[in-house]
PDB file of C-alpha atoms in Angstrom:
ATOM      1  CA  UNK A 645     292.683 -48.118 -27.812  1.00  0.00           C
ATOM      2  CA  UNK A 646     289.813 -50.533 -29.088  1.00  0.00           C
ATOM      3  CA  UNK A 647     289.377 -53.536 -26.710  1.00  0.00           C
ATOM      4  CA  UNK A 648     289.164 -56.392 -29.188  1.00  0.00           C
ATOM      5  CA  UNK A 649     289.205 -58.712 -26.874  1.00  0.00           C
ATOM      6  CA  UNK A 650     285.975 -58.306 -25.166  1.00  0.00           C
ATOM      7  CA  UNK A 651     284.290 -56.708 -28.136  1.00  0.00           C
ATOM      8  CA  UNK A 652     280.956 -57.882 -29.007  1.00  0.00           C
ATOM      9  CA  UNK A 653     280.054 -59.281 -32.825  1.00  0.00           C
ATOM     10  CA  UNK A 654     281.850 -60.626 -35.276  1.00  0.00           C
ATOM     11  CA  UNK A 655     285.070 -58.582 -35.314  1.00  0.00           C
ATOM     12  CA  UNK A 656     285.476 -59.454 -31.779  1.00  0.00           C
ATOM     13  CA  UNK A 657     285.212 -63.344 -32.643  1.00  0.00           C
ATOM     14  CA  UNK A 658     287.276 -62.678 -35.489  1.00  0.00           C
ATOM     15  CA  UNK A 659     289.894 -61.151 -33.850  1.00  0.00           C
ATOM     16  CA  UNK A 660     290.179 -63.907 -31.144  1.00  0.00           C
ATOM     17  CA  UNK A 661     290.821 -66.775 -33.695  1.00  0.00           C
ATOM     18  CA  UNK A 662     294.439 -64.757 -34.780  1.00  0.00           C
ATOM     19  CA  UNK A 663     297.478 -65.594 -33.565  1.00  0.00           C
ATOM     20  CA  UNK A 664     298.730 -64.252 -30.358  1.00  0.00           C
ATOM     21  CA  UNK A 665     301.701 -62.367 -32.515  1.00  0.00           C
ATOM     22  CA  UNK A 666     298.913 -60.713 -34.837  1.00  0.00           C
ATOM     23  CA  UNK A 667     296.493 -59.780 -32.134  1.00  0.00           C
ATOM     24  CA  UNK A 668     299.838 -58.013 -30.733  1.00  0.00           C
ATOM     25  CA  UNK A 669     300.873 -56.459 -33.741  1.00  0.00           C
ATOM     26  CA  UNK A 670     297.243 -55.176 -34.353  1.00  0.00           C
ATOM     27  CA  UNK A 671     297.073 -53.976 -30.420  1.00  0.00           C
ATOM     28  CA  UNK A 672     300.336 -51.886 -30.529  1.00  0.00           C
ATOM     29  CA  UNK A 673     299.672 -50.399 -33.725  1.00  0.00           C
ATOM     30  CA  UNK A 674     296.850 -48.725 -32.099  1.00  0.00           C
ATOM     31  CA  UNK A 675     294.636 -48.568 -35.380  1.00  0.00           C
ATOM     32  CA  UNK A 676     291.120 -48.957 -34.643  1.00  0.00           C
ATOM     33  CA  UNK A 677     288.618 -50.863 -36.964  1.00  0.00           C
ATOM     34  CA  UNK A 678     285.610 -49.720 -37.750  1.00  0.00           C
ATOM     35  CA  UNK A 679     284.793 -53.145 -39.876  1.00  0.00           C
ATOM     36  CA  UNK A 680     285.959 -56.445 -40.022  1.00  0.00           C
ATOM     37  CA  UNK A 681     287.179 -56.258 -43.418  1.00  0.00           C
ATOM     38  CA  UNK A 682     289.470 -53.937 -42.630  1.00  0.00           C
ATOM     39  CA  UNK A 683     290.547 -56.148 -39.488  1.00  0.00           C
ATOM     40  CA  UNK A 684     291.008 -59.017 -41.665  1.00  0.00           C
ATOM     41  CA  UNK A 685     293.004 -57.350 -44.489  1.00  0.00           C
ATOM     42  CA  UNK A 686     295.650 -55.970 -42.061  1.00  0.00           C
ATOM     43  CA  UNK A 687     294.942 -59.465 -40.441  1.00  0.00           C
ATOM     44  CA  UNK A 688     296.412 -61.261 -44.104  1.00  0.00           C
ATOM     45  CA  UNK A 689     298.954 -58.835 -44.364  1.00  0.00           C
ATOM     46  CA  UNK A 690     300.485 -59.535 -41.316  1.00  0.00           C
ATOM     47  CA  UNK A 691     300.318 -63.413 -41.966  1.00  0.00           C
ATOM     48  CA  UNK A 692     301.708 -63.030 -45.339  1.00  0.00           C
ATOM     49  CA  UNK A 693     298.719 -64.298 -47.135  1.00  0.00           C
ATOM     50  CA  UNK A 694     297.061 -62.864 -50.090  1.00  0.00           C
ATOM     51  CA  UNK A 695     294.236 -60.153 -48.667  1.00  0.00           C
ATOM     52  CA  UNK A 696     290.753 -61.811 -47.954  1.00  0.00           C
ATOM     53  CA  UNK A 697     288.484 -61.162 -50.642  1.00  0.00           C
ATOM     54  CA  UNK A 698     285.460 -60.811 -48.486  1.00  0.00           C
ATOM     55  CA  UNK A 699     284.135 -57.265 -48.589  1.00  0.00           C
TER      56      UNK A 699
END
């Protein structure tokens, strides 16, 4: 399992700013990221908004 909390870089930063119920969600799911974008699209799904359109 990816330790997103004490990960280095941007996906790390990113990943603190969620919601406690989306960090969660993304920790039991056991997917690990290999980019942010993918973080933050699963990140938008799970808050019901439309997917970020960074790439």
């Amino acid at each position: 399992m990816a330790d997103y909390y004490h990960m280095k870089g941007s996906m790390g930063q990113y990943f603190r700013t969620l919601p406690q119920n989306v960090q969660e969600s993304i920790l039991q799911s056991g997917v690990v990221f290999h980019t942010e974008t993918d973080m933050r699209r699963v990140a938008d799904y799970l808050l019901g908004e439309t997917p970020s359109a960074q790439q």
